Tab-separated table of C-alpha atoms in Angstrom:
chain	number	residue	atom	x	y	z
A	1	UNK	CA	-51.659	-51.736	55.809
A	2	UNK	CA	-50.264	-53.604	58.491
A	3	UNK	CA	-46.641	-56.060	57.882
A	4	UNK	CA	-45.669	-58.504	59.180
A	5	UNK	CA	-45.328	-58.671	63.718
A	6	UNK	CA	-44.445	-60.538	66.441
A	7	UNK	CA	-44.703	-60.740	69.569
A	8	UNK	CA	-42.913	-60.633	72.411
A	9	UNK	CA	-39.956	-58.305	70.943
A	10	UNK	CA	-37.800	-59.370	73.648
A	11	UNK	CA	-37.865	-61.867	75.887
A	12	UNK	CA	-35.397	-64.058	79.235
A	13	UNK	CA	-35.366	-67.285	79.938
A	14	UNK	CA	-33.663	-69.722	81.681
A	15	UNK	CA	-31.566	-73.142	80.975
A	16	UNK	CA	-33.799	-75.254	80.491
A	17	UNK	CA	-37.344	-73.667	80.355
A	18	UNK	CA	-39.730	-73.907	77.404
A	19	UNK	CA	-40.595	-70.841	75.072
A	20	UNK	CA	-43.934	-69.419	72.477
A	21	UNK	CA	-42.879	-67.047	70.168
A	22	UNK	CA	-45.710	-65.678	67.478
A	23	UNK	CA	-46.447	-63.702	64.225
A	24	UNK	CA	-48.863	-63.119	62.035
A	25	UNK	CA	-48.827	-62.652	58.574
A	26	UNK	CA	-49.347	-59.518	56.111
A	27	UNK	CA	-52.932	-59.743	55.834
A	28	UNK	CA	-54.194	-62.320	52.370
A	29	UNK	CA	-50.200	-64.173	52.859
A	30	UNK	CA	-50.936	-67.948	53.701
A	31	UNK	CA	-46.746	-69.140	54.478
A	32	UNK	CA	-45.459	-68.171	57.526
A	33	UNK	CA	-41.713	-68.478	57.620
A	34	UNK	CA	-39.421	-68.926	60.699
A	35	UNK	CA	-35.719	-68.245	61.021
A	36	UNK	CA	-33.060	-68.389	63.702
A	37	UNK	CA	-30.244	-65.991	63.739
A	38	UNK	CA	-27.216	-65.820	66.099
A	39	UNK	CA	-25.084	-62.565	65.961
A	40	UNK	CA	-22.539	-62.347	63.332
A	41	UNK	CA	-24.387	-65.205	61.151
A	42	UNK	CA	-27.108	-64.732	58.563
A	43	UNK	CA	-30.795	-65.297	59.212
A	44	UNK	CA	-30.908	-70.112	59.337
A	45	UNK	CA	-34.136	-71.437	58.278
A	46	UNK	CA	-35.559	-72.969	61.148
A	47	UNK	CA	-39.849	-73.794	59.749
A	48	UNK	CA	-42.496	-73.168	56.951
A	49	UNK	CA	-45.435	-73.994	57.266
A	50	UNK	CA	-48.226	-73.086	54.560
A	51	UNK	CA	-52.136	-73.060	54.376
A	52	UNK	CA	-51.553	-74.732	58.307
A	53	UNK	CA	-49.189	-77.650	57.029
A	54	UNK	CA	-45.607	-77.705	57.433
A	55	UNK	CA	-43.903	-77.372	53.930
A	56	UNK	CA	-40.334	-77.116	54.900
A	57	UNK	CA	-38.304	-77.664	57.822
A	58	UNK	CA	-34.199	-77.171	58.664
A	59	UNK	CA	-31.593	-78.919	60.816
A	60	UNK	CA	-33.117	-78.072	63.909
A	61	UNK	CA	-33.833	-79.906	67.011
A	62	UNK	CA	-36.827	-81.989	67.730
A	63	UNK	CA	-37.345	-79.299	70.979
A	64	UNK	CA	-38.095	-76.861	68.220
A	65	UNK	CA	-42.168	-76.593	67.034
A	66	UNK	CA	-44.267	-74.805	65.294
A	67	UNK	CA	-48.539	-74.766	64.130
A	68	UNK	CA	-50.259	-72.515	61.610
A	69	UNK	CA	-53.571	-71.980	63.070
A	70	UNK	CA	-56.607	-71.002	60.902
A	71	UNK	CA	-56.142	-67.447	60.416
A	72	UNK	CA	-52.489	-67.646	58.972
A	73	UNK	CA	-50.871	-66.894	62.110
A	74	UNK	CA	-48.000	-68.815	63.414
A	75	UNK	CA	-46.090	-69.533	66.850
A	76	UNK	CA	-43.139	-71.436	67.520
A	77	UNK	CA	-42.036	-72.927	70.114
A	78	UNK	CA	-38.746	-74.411	71.872
A	79	UNK	CA	-38.001	-76.995	75.229
A	80	UNK	CA	-35.618	-77.678	77.244
A	81	UNK	CA	-33.620	-74.247	76.574
A	82	UNK	CA	-30.385	-74.125	76.450
A	83	UNK	CA	-28.058	-70.922	76.320
A	84	UNK	CA	-27.334	-71.092	72.348
A	85	UNK	CA	-31.014	-70.955	71.846
A	86	UNK	CA	-29.951	-67.160	72.079
A	87	UNK	CA	-30.538	-65.341	69.191
A	88	UNK	CA	-32.903	-62.782	67.266
A	89	UNK	CA	-35.527	-65.080	65.465
A	90	UNK	CA	-37.872	-63.967	62.951
A	91	UNK	CA	-41.010	-64.497	60.984
A	92	UNK	CA	-40.820	-64.124	57.311
A	93	UNK	CA	-44.528	-64.688	55.050
A	94	UNK	CA	-44.956	-64.423	51.835
A	95	UNK	CA	-48.113	-64.761	49.543
A	96	UNK	CA	-47.030	-67.388	46.830
A	97	UNK	CA	-43.770	-69.407	46.597
A	98	UNK	CA	-41.379	-67.450	45.212
A	99	UNK	CA	-42.610	-63.845	45.968
A	100	UNK	CA	-39.878	-61.940	48.245
A	101	UNK	CA	-40.120	-63.243	51.844
A	102	UNK	CA	-41.179	-60.137	54.426
A	103	UNK	CA	-39.859	-60.159	57.916
A	104	UNK	CA	-40.961	-59.345	61.554
A	105	UNK	CA	-38.711	-56.980	63.784
A	106	UNK	CA	-37.785	-60.475	65.224
A	107	UNK	CA	-38.171	-61.409	69.018
A	108	UNK	CA	-35.570	-61.073	70.624
A	109	UNK	CA	-34.777	-64.733	73.227
A	110	UNK	CA	-32.423	-64.552	75.481
A	111	UNK	CA	-31.406	-67.382	77.972
A	112	UNK	CA	-29.706	-67.389	81.134
B	1	UNK	CA	-21.202	-76.495	55.115
B	2	UNK	CA	-21.816	-72.143	53.851
B	3	UNK	CA	-24.454	-72.403	50.782
B	4	UNK	CA	-24.218	-68.590	50.511
B	5	UNK	CA	-20.994	-66.952	51.233
B	6	UNK	CA	-20.616	-63.765	51.704
B	7	UNK	CA	-17.062	-63.059	51.675
B	8	UNK	CA	-15.988	-59.492	52.844
B	9	UNK	CA	-18.292	-58.357	56.443
B	10	UNK	CA	-17.462	-54.662	55.923
B	11	UNK	CA	-17.415	-52.420	53.110
B	12	UNK	CA	-17.035	-48.741	53.670
B	13	UNK	CA	-18.165	-45.638	50.495
B	14	UNK	CA	-18.255	-42.623	50.409
B	15	UNK	CA	-21.133	-40.378	48.991
B	16	UNK	CA	-22.160	-40.514	45.832
B	17	UNK	CA	-20.657	-43.773	44.512
B	18	UNK	CA	-20.834	-47.062	43.529
B	19	UNK	CA	-20.928	-49.302	45.900
B	20	UNK	CA	-20.605	-53.764	44.595
B	21	UNK	CA	-21.687	-56.232	47.494
B	22	UNK	CA	-20.941	-59.345	46.433
B	23	UNK	CA	-22.208	-63.036	46.525
B	24	UNK	CA	-20.366	-66.244	45.791
B	25	UNK	CA	-22.765	-69.713	45.979
B	26	UNK	CA	-21.743	-73.637	45.713
B	27	UNK	CA	-24.788	-75.233	44.814
B	28	UNK	CA	-26.332	-74.768	41.310
B	29	UNK	CA	-29.609	-75.944	42.369
B	30	UNK	CA	-30.514	-72.681	43.071
B	31	UNK	CA	-33.963	-70.916	41.542
B	32	UNK	CA	-34.282	-67.102	43.175
B	33	UNK	CA	-31.146	-65.053	44.818
B	34	UNK	CA	-33.251	-61.851	46.411
B	35	UNK	CA	-30.680	-58.864	47.994
B	36	UNK	CA	-31.696	-58.137	51.752
B	37	UNK	CA	-30.998	-55.087	53.693
B	38	UNK	CA	-30.916	-54.740	57.592
B	39	UNK	CA	-30.993	-51.822	60.322
B	40	UNK	CA	-30.049	-52.570	63.086
B	41	UNK	CA	-33.774	-53.411	65.220
B	42	UNK	CA	-35.730	-54.186	62.266
B	43	UNK	CA	-35.924	-57.108	59.850
B	44	UNK	CA	-34.804	-57.351	56.728
B	45	UNK	CA	-36.243	-55.626	53.933
B	46	UNK	CA	-35.835	-56.806	50.220
B	47	UNK	CA	-34.376	-54.870	48.085
B	48	UNK	CA	-34.211	-56.969	45.042
B	49	UNK	CA	-34.221	-60.577	43.174
B	50	UNK	CA	-33.048	-62.150	40.197
B	51	UNK	CA	-34.019	-65.065	38.549
B	52	UNK	CA	-31.777	-68.018	37.705
B	53	UNK	CA	-32.572	-67.776	33.877
B	54	UNK	CA	-31.222	-63.673	34.173
B	55	UNK	CA	-28.570	-61.915	34.154
B	56	UNK	CA	-29.377	-58.884	35.676
B	57	UNK	CA	-31.887	-56.712	36.927
B	58	UNK	CA	-32.115	-53.231	38.152
B	59	UNK	CA	-34.585	-50.731	40.399
B	60	UNK	CA	-33.742	-47.751	40.647
B	61	UNK	CA	-30.633	-47.461	41.817
B	62	UNK	CA	-30.156	-50.838	42.604
B	63	UNK	CA	-28.863	-53.571	40.295
B	64	UNK	CA	-28.118	-56.831	40.827
B	65	UNK	CA	-26.060	-58.911	38.145
B	66	UNK	CA	-26.060	-62.968	37.914
B	67	UNK	CA	-22.475	-65.313	37.198
B	68	UNK	CA	-23.230	-68.390	37.015
B	69	UNK	CA	-20.699	-69.600	35.000
B	70	UNK	CA	-18.386	-67.795	38.560
B	71	UNK	CA	-21.399	-68.968	40.756
B	72	UNK	CA	-21.378	-65.472	41.884
B	73	UNK	CA	-23.645	-62.056	42.310
B	74	UNK	CA	-23.092	-58.805	42.685
B	75	UNK	CA	-25.296	-55.733	44.194
B	76	UNK	CA	-24.204	-52.102	42.986
B	77	UNK	CA	-25.542	-49.183	44.612
B	78	UNK	CA	-25.294	-46.134	41.850
B	79	UNK	CA	-25.135	-43.179	43.688
B	80	UNK	CA	-24.841	-44.441	47.146
B	81	UNK	CA	-26.468	-42.500	50.037
B	82	UNK	CA	-25.770	-42.335	53.812
B	83	UNK	CA	-28.646	-44.065	54.276
B	84	UNK	CA	-27.912	-47.004	52.329
B	85	UNK	CA	-25.765	-48.194	56.025
B	86	UNK	CA	-27.158	-51.630	56.858
B	87	UNK	CA	-26.256	-54.588	56.290
B	88	UNK	CA	-26.763	-56.613	53.222
B	89	UNK	CA	-27.557	-59.716	53.151
B	90	UNK	CA	-27.293	-62.579	50.013
B	91	UNK	CA	-30.101	-64.956	50.286
B	92	UNK	CA	-30.763	-68.541	47.715
B	93	UNK	CA	-34.389	-70.277	47.114
B	94	UNK	CA	-33.245	-73.826	46.306
B	95	UNK	CA	-35.025	-75.597	43.471
B	96	UNK	CA	-38.492	-77.542	44.033
B	97	UNK	CA	-40.842	-74.684	45.294
B	98	UNK	CA	-39.729	-74.979	48.473
B	99	UNK	CA	-40.148	-71.348	50.253
B	100	UNK	CA	-37.062	-71.823	52.448
B	101	UNK	CA	-33.752	-68.962	52.157
B	102	UNK	CA	-30.171	-69.844	52.454
B	103	UNK	CA	-28.573	-66.688	53.704
B	104	UNK	CA	-24.917	-65.173	53.158
B	105	UNK	CA	-23.250	-64.098	56.968
B	106	UNK	CA	-23.899	-60.504	55.836
B	107	UNK	CA	-21.746	-57.118	54.423
B	108	UNK	CA	-21.817	-53.871	56.314
B	109	UNK	CA	-21.921	-51.495	54.035
B	110	UNK	CA	-21.396	-47.475	55.641
B	111	UNK	CA	-21.723	-44.907	53.602
B	112	UNK	CA	-20.246	-41.736	54.313
B	113	UNK	CA	-21.281	-38.249	53.336
């Protein structure tokens, strides 16, 4: 079975640009969460979606947005990119609440 | 405000010995605790979890202990193998049904042959 897949794997952008990151959950998983991991820190929660509805939002500015599609895949959008947005962005999926979340390998975003 | 703390950035052990990774938390309102392992260039991989109503959970070489009065949990790996070398993250799920994971900063484990 395919795990959580994320695209692209690497991305280089400049300040002020916009970026869209994509995630396909494990088949049958209806919940998708997004995390940001900066160097030397643990992943930090950004969003959680379940059945296409936002179920949770972390302490991130409104420049960050996300959505989930009918096939349960998800997009994370970041507008007006700042240097501090450089990080590994991780997507995780799970079947229901309190089931372990399974992570993709992430998208490495570099802002120049 | 770090709610989940891993105070040891690194740990080095010999192959075959026990590895003990520690984690402290400041918020009593967590329902579940989990341990994830992360290799470079890969996403975190789930290892083992424990409910806040338990004090021990075991899965093969991995055992997690929870001490609620001390707000402390630990992961024991016995025996340690070189393939266990990775960064280990402690994470917690707050009460209320959210799937938000609150992570510690991680501990880099090196198992020497």
